[in-house]
Short mmCIF file of C-alpha atoms and ligand atoms in Angstrom, two decimals:
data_model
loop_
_atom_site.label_atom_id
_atom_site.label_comp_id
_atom_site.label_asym_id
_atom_site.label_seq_id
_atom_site.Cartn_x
_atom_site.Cartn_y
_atom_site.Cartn_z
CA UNK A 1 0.00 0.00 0.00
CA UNK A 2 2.62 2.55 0.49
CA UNK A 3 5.19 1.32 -2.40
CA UNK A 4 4.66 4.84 -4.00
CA UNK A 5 5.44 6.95 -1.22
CA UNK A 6 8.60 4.66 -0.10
CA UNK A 7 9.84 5.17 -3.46
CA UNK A 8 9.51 8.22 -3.44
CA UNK A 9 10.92 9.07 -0.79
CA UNK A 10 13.90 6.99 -1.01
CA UNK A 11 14.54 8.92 -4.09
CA UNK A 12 14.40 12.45 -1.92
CA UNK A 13 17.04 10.43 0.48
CA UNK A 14 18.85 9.22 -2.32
CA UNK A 15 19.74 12.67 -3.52
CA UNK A 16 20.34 14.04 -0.34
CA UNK A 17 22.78 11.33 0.87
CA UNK A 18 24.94 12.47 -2.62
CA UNK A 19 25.11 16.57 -0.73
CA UNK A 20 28.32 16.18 1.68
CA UNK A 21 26.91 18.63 4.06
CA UNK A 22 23.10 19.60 4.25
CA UNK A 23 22.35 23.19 3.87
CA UNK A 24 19.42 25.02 4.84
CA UNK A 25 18.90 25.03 1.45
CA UNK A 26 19.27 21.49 -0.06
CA UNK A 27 16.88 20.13 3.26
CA UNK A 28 14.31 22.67 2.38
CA UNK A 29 13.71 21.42 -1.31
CA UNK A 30 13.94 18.22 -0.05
CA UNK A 31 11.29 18.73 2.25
CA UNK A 32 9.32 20.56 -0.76
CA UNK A 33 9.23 16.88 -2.36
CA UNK A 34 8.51 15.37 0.92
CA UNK A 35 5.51 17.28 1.07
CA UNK A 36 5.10 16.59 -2.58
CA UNK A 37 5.20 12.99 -2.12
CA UNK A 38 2.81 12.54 0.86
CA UNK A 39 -0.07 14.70 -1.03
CA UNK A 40 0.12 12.17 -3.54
CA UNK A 41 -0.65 9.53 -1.04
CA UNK A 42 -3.17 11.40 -0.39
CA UNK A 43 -2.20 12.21 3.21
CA UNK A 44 -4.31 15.26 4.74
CA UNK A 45 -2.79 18.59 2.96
CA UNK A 46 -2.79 20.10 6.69
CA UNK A 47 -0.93 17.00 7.98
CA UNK A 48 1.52 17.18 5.41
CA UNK A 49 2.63 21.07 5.91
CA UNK A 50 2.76 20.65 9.71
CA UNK A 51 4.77 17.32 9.13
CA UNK A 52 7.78 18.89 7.02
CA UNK A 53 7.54 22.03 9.03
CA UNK A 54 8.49 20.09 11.94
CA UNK A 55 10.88 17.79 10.20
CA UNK A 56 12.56 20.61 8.16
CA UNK A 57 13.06 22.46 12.12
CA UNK A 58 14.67 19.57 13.76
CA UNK A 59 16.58 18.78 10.30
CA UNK A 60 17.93 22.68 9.81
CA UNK A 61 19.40 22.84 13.53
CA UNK A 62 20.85 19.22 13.37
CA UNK A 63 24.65 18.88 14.65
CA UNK A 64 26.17 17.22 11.52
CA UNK A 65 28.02 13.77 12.65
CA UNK A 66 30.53 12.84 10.85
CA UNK A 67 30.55 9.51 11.02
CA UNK A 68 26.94 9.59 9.22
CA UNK A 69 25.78 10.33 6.25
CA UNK A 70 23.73 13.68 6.03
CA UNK A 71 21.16 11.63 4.02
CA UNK A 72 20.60 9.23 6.39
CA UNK A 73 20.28 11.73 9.32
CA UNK A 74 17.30 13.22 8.05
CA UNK A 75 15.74 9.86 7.28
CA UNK A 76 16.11 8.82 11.20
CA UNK A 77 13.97 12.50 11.54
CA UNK A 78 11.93 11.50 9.02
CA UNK A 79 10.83 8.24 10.69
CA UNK A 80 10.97 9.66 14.06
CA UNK A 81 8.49 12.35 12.94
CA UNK A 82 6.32 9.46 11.01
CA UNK A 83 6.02 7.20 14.27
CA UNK A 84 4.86 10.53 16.21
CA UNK A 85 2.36 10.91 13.29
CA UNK A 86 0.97 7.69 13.39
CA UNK A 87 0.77 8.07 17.64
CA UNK A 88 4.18 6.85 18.97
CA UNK A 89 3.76 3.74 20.64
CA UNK A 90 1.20 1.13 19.84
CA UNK A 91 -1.95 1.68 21.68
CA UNK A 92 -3.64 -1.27 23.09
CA UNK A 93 -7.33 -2.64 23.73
CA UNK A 94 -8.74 -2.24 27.33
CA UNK A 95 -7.93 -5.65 28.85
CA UNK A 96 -10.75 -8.15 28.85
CA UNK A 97 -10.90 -8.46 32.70
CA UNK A 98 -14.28 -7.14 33.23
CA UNK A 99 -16.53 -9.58 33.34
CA UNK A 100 -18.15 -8.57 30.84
CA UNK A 101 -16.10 -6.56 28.96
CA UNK A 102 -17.91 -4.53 26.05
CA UNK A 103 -16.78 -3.76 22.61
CA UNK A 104 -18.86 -1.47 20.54
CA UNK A 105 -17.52 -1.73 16.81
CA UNK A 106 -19.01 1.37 14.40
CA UNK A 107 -19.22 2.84 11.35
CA UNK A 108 -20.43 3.47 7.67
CA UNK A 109 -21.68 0.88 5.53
CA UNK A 110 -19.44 -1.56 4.22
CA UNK A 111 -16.42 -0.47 6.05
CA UNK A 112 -15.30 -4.08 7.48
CA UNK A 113 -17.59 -4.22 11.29
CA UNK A 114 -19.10 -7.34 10.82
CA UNK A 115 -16.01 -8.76 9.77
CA UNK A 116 -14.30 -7.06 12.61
CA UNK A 117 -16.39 -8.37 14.81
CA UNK A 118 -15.73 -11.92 14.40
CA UNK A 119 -11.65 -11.08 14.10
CA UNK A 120 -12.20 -9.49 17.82
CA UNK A 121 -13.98 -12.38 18.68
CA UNK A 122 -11.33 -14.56 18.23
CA UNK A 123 -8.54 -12.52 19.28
CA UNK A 124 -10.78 -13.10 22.59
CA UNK A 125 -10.76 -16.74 22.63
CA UNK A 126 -7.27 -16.77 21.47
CA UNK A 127 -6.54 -15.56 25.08
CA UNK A 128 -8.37 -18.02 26.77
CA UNK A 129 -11.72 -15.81 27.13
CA UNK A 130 -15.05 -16.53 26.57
CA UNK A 131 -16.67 -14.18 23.54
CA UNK A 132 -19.88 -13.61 22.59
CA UNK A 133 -21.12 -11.35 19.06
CA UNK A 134 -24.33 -9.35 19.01
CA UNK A 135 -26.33 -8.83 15.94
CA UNK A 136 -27.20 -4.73 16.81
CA UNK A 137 -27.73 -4.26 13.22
CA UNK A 138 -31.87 -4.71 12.52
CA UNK A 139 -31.89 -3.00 9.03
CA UNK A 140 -29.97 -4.33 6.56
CA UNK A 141 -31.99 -7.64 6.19
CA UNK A 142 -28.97 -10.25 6.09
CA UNK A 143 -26.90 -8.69 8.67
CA UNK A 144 -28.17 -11.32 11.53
CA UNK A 145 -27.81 -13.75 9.59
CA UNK A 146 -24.23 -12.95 8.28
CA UNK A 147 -23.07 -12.14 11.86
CA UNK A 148 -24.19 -15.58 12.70
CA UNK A 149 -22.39 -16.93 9.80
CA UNK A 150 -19.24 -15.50 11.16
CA UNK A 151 -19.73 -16.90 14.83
CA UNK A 152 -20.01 -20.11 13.34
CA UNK A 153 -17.54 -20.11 11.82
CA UNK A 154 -15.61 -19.24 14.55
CA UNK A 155 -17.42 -21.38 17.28
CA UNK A 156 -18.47 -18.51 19.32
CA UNK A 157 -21.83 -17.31 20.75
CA UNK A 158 -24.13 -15.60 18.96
CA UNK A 159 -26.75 -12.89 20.53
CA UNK A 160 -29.98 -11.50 19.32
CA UNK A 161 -33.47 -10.78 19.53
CA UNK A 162 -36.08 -10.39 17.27
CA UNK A 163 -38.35 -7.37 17.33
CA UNK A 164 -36.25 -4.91 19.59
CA UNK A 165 -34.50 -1.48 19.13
CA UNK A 166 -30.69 -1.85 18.77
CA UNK A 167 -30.05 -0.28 22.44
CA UNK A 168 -32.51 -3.42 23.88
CA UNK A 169 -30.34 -6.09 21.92
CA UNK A 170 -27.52 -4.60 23.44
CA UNK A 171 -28.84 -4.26 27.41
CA UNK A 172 -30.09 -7.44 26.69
CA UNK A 173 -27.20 -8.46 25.54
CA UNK A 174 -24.94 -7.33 28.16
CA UNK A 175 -27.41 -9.02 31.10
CA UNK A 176 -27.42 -11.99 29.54
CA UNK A 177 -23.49 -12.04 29.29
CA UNK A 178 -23.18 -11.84 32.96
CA UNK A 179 -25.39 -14.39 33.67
CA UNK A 180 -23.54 -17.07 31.15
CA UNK A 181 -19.70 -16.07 32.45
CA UNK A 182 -19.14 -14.35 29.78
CA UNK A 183 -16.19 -12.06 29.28
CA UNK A 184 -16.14 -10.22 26.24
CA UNK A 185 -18.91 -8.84 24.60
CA UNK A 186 -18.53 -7.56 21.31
CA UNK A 187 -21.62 -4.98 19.60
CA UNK A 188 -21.95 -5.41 15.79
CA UNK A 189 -23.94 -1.96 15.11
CA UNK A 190 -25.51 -0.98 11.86
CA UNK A 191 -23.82 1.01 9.02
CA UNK A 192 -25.27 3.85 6.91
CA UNK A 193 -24.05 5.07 3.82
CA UNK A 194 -23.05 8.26 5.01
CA UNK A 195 -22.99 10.00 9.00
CA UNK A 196 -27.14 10.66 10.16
CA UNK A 197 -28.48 12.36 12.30
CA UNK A 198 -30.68 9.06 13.16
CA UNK A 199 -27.09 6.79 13.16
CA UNK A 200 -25.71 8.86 15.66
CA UNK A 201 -28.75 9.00 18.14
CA UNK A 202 -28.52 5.48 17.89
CA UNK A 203 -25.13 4.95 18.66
CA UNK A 204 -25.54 7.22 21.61
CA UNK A 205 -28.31 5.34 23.12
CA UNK A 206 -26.60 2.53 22.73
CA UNK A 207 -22.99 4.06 24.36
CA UNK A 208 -25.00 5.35 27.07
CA UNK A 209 -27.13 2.52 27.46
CA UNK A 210 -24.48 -0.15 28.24
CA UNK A 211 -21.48 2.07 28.69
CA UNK A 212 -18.73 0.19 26.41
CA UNK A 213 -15.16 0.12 27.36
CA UNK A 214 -13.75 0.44 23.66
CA UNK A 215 -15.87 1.84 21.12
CA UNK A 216 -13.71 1.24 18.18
CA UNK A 217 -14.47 2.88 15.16
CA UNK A 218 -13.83 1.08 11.75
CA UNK A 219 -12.26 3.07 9.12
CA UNK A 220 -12.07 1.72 5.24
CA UNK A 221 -8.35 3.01 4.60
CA UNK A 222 -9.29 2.18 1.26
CA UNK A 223 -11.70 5.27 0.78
CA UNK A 224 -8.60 8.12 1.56
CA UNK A 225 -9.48 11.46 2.73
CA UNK A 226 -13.00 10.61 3.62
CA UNK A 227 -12.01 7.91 6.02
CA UNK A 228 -10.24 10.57 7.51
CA UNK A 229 -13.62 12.64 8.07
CA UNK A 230 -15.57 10.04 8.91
CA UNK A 231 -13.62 8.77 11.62
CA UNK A 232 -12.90 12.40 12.69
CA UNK A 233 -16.97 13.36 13.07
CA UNK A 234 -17.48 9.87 14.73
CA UNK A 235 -14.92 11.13 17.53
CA UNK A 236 -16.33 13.88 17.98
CA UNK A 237 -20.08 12.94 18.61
CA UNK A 238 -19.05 9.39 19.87
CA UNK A 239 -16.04 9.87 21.68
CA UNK A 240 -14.66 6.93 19.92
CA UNK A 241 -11.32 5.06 22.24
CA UNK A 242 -9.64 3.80 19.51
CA UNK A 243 -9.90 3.30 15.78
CA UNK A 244 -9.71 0.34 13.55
CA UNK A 245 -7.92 0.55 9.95
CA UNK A 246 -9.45 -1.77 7.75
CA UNK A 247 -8.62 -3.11 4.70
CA UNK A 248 -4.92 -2.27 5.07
CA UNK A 249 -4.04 -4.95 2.64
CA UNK A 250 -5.28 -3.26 -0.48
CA UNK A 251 -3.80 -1.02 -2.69
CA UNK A 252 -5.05 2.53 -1.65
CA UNK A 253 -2.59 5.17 -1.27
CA UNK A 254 -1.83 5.48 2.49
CA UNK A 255 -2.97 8.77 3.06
CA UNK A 256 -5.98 7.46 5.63
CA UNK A 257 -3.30 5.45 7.91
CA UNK A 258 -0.76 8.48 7.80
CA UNK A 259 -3.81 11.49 8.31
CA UNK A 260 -6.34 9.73 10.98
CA UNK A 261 -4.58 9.88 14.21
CA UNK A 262 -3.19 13.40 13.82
CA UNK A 263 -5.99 14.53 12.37
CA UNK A 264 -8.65 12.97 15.07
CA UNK A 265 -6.64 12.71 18.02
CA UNK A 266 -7.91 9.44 18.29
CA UNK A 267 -5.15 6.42 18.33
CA UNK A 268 -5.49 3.51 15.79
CA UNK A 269 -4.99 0.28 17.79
CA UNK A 270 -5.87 -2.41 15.26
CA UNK A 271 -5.08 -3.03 11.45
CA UNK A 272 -7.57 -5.37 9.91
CA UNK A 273 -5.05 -6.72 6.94
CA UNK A 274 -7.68 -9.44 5.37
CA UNK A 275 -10.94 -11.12 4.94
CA UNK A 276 -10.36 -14.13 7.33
CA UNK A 277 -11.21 -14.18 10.99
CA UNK A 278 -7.11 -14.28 11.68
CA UNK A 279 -6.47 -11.48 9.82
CA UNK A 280 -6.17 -8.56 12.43
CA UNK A 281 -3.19 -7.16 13.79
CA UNK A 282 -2.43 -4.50 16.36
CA UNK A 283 -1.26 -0.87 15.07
CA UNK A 284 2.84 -0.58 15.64
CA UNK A 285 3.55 2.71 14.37
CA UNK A 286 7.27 2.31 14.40
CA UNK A 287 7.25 -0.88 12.21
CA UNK A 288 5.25 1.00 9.72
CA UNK A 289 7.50 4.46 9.76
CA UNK A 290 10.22 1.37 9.07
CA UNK A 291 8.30 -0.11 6.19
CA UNK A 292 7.28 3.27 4.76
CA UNK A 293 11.09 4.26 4.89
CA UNK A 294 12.25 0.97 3.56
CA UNK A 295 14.28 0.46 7.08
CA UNK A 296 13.06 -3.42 6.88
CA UNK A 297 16.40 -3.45 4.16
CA UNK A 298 19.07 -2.83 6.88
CA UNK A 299 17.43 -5.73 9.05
CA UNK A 300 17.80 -8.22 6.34
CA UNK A 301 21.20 -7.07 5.42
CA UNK A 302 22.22 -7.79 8.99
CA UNK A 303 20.90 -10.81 9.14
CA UNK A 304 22.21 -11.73 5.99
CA UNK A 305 25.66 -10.97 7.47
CA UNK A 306 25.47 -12.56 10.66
CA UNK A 307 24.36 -15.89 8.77
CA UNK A 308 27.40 -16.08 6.53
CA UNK A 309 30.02 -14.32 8.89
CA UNK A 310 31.52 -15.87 12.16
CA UNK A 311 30.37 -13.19 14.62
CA UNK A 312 33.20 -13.46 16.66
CA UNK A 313 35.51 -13.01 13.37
CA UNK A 314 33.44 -10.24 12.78
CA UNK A 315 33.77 -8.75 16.47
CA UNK A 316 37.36 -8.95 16.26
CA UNK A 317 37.69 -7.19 12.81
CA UNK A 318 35.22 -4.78 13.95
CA UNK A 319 37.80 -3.80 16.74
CA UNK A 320 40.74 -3.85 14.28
CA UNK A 321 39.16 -1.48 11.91
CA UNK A 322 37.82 0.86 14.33
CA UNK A 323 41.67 1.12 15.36
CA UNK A 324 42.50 1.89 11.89
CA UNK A 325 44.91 -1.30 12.31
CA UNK A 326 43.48 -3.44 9.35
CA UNK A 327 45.35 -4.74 6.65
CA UNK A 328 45.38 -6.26 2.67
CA UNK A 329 45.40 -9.06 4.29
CA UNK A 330 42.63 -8.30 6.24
CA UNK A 331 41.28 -6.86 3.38
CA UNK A 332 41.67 -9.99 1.19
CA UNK A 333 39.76 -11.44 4.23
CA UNK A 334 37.05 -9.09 3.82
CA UNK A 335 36.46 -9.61 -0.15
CA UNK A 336 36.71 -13.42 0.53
CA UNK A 337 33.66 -13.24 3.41
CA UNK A 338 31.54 -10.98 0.82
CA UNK A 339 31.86 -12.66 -1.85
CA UNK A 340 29.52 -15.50 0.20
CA UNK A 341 26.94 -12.95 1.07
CA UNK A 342 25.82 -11.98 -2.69
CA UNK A 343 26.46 -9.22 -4.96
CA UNK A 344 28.51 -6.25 -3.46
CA UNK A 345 26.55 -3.23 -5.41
CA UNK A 346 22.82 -5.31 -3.66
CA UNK A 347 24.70 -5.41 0.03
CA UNK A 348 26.09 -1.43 -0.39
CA UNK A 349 23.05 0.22 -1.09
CA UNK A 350 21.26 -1.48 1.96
CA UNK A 351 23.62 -0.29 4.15
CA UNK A 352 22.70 3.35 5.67
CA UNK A 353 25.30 5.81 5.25
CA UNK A 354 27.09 3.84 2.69
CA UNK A 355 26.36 6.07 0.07
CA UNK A 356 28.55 8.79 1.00
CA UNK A 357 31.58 6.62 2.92
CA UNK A 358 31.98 5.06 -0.32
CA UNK A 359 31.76 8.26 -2.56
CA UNK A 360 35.20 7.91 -5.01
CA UNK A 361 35.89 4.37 -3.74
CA UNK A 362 35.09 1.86 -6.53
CA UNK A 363 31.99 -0.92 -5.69
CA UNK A 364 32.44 -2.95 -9.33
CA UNK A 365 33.16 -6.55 -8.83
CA UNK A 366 35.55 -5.88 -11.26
CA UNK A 367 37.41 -3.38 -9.64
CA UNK A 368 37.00 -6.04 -6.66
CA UNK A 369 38.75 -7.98 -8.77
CA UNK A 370 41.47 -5.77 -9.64
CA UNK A 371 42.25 -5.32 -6.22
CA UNK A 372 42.27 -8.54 -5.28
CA UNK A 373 45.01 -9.51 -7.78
CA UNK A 374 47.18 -5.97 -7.12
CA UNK A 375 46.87 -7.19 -3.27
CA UNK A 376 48.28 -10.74 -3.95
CA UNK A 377 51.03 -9.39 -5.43
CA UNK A 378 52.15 -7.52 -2.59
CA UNK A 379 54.38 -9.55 0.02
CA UNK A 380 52.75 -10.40 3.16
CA UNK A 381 55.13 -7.91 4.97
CA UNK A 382 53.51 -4.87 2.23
CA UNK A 383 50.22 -6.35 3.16
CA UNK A 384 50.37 -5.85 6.75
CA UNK A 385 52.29 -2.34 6.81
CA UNK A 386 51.04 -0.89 3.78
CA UNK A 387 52.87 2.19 4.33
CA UNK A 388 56.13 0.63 3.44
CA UNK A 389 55.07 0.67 -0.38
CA UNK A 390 57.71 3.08 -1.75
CA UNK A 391 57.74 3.97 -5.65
CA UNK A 392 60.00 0.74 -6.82
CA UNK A 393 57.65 -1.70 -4.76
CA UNK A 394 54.53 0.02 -6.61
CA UNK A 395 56.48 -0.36 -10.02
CA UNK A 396 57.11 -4.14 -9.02
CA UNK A 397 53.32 -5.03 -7.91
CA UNK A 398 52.19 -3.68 -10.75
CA UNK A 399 53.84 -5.08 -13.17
CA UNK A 400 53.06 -8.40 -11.18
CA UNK A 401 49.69 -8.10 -11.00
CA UNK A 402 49.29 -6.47 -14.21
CA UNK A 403 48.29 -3.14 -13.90
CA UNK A 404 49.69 0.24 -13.93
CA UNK A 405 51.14 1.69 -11.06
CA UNK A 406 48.22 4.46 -11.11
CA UNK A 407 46.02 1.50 -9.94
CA UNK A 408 48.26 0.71 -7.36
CA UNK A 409 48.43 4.12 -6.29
CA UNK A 410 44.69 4.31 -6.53
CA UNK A 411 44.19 1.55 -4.34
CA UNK A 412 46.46 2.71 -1.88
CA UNK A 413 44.57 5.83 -1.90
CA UNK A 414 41.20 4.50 -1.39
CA UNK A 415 43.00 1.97 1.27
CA UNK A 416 44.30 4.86 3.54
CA UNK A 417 41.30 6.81 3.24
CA UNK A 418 39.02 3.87 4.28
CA UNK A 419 41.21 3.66 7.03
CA UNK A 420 40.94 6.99 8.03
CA UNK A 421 37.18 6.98 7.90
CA UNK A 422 36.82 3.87 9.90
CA UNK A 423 38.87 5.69 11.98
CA UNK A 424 36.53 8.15 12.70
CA UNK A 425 33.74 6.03 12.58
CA UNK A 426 35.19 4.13 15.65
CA UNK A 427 35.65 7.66 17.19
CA UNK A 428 31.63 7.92 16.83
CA UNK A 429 31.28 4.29 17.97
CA UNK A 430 29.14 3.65 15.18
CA UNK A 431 26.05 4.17 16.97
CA UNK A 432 23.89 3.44 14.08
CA UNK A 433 25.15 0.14 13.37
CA UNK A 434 24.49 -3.59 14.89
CA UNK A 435 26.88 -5.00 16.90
CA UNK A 436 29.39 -6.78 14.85
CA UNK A 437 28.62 -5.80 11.55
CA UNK A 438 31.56 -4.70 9.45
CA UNK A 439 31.45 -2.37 7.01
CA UNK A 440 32.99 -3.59 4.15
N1 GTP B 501 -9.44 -7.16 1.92
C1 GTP B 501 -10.15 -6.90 3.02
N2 GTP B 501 -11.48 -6.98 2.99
C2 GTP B 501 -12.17 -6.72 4.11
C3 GTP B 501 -11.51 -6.35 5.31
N3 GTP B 501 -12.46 -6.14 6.25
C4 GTP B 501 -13.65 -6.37 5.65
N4 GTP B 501 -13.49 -6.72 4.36
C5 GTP B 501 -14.52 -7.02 3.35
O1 GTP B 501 -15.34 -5.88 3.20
C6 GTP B 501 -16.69 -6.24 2.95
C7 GTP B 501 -17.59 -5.58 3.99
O2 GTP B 501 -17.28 -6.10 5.27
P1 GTP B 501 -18.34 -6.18 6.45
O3 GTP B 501 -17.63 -6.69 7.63
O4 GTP B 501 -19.56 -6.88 6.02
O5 GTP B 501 -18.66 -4.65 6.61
P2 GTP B 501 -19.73 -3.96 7.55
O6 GTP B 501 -19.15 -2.69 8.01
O7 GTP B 501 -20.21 -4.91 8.57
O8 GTP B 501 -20.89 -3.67 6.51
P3 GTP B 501 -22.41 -3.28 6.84
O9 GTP B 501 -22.87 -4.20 7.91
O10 GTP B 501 -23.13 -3.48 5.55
O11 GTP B 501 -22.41 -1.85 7.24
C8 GTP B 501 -16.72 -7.75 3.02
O12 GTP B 501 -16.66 -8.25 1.72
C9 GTP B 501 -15.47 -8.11 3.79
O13 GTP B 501 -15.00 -9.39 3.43
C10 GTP B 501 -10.08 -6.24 5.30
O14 GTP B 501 -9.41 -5.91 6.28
N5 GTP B 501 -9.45 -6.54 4.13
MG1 MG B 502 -22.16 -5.52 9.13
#
């Protein structure tokens, strides 16, 4: 659902991480095309201006760190910013400990409560309660009925009577639930096609009849902007605890799931990702600041690395380069352990930061290559003090390895300046980075 935005926005990074140093300049056209980029997902135009004003603030009176790229700084504000946009932490149902515990599930027509319903109900039973669905729904014709389809389906108990007002089902309900030790009690109200005046009486009488401890609002992220308001005049004449994204696995744009919270004030505790009873998760914003950023590449690169690399090897070279003691040999090392994780240019670009440390140093395998072969002709004493590679050595490994002595001067270059940087970066401690992960 957010592919669009994440590439966009990776492309905004992309550029960024290719500046050196950030001005106030370069961050405020980025921020132009961040702002560009979220009205296309059709995130709330208001939402969007206060989100890059606040970004572009914290970006502008950043302390540059060295050891990081630019780039990559302003993506950790970035996702910092998103997670506060989508609520900070993950906000969780009232516990079902309250014999019985009531769930009121609302909104338009169509936007995923029945279906919610059921998911609730066996998120219940999942933790060993005892759940029971009420059909508060007397309009459409086959809404019983599909309720009790869904129960079911599920095994759980289904309640309803014929003949009464929704608020009577649910007293009714919520008596009969105490009576039959049960512990959650979950309200499957009636949809309209847009917010009534008649709707919202309803739901009040209902609310105030039986006094729910979550009325969770459903909101279709398919339908954008207008989830947005719906959810946002529910709130406000419902008082709604928490709201329910649904449909989360489709293909809209993003902009409901990135607008809602900071738009109603109300937190989004659930994502319903599916049509099946299982398909219901609770509402991290950090993971999805991650996914939107495309974060979820640095975890596989580590774990990539920590499956083909000894970790203790790793450790020990991680303490050797941050000492700027490494070697070739070292080096040769290095080339031999990538070589088993995959192609170089796939494992650079997933590395944050990496764009700039390697600016002027050459990522072809066959530059790889090149070095490996200028390396091996080096003695093993040149290898482990490179600085004893005078002008007649340099003539003599390059006429062993076959190459000029400009490209053993170049990679003597790039070899002193990559120790210099890890250098520095061991200076910084390399806060952004795993333990044991090595840079090369
Ligand atoms: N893909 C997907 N489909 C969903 C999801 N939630 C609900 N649906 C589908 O959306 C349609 C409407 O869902 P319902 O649960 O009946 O919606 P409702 O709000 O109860 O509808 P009314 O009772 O008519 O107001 C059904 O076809 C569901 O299968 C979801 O998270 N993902
Ligand atoms: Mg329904």
């Amino acid at each position: 659902m957010f592919d669009n935005l994440s590439e966009k926005l990776d492309s905004v990074f992309k550029r960024l991480s290719g500046k050196g140093i950030l001005s106030e300049k370069n961050i405020k056209d980025a921020m132009r095309e961040v702002r560009q980029a979220l009205l296309e997902a059709d995130v709330n135009y208001k939402v969007a201006r206060d989100f890059v004003k606040s970004v572009q603030a914290k970006a502008v009176g950043q302390e540059v760190l060295r050891s990081i790229d630019p780039g990559q700084q302003v993506v950790k504000i970035v996702h910092d910013e998103l997670v506060a946009l989508l609520g900070g932490t993950t906000a969780e149902l009232t516990p079902i400990d309250r014999s019985p515990t009531i769930y009121m599930v609302c909104g338009l027509q169509g936007s995923g409560k029945t279906t919610l319903t059921g998911k609730l109900a066996l998120w219940g039973r999942r933790k060993n309660k005892k759940p029971m669905v009420v059909a508060a729904d007397i309009y459409r014709p086959a809404a019983v009925k599909q309720l009790k389809v869904v129960a079911d389906q599920i095994d759980v108990p289904h309640f309803h009577i014929e003949g009464k007002t929704p608020p009577e089902i649910c007293a009714a309900a919520v008596k009969h639930a105490k009576t039959n030790f049960i512990d959650l009690v979950i309200l499957d109200t009636a949809g309209r096609l847009h917010i009534d005046q008649e709707l919202m009486e309803e739901l009040t009488q209902i609310k105030s009849q039986v006094q729910p401890h979550e009325i969770l609002l459903v909101a279709d992220a398919m339908t954008g902007q207008d989830a947005v308001n719906v959810a946002d005049e529910f709130h406000k004449r419902l008082d709604v605890t928490g709201v329910v994204l649904s449909k989360l696995d489709g293909d809209a744009r993003g902009g409901a799931a990135l607008s809602i919270r900071q738009v109603t004030g109300c937190p989004i505790k659930l994502a319903s990702v599916g049509e099946k009873p299982s398909d219901l998760e609770p509402f991290h914003p950090d993971r999805l600041a991650s996914r939107i950023l495309g974060m979820g590449d640095v975890v596989t690169l580590v774990e990539k690395a920590q499956e083909s690399i000894d970790e203790e090897q790793a450790a020990k070279m991680q303490d050797k380069i941050f000492k700027a003691q490494f070697n070739f040999e070292d080096f040769l090392d290095q080339m031999a352990q990538l070589k088993k994780m995959g192609p170089l240019e796939n494992l650079l670009q997933m590395i944050p930061g990496m764009g700039k440390a390697l600016k002027g140093m050459t990522v072809d395998e066959k530059d790889m290559e090149r070095m490996v072969a200028i390396i091996k002709s080096m003695t093993i004493e040149e290898r482990r003090r490179p600085q004893l590679i005078d002008g007649s050595r340099k003539r003599r490994i390059a006429a062993g390895s076959g190459n000029s002595v400009q490209a053993v001067n170049q990679l003597l270059k790039q070899f002193f300046a990559m120790q210099k940087m890890f250098n520095q970066m061991g200076k910084k401690k390399m806060k952004g980075l795993p333990p044991g992960f090595n840079p090369f």
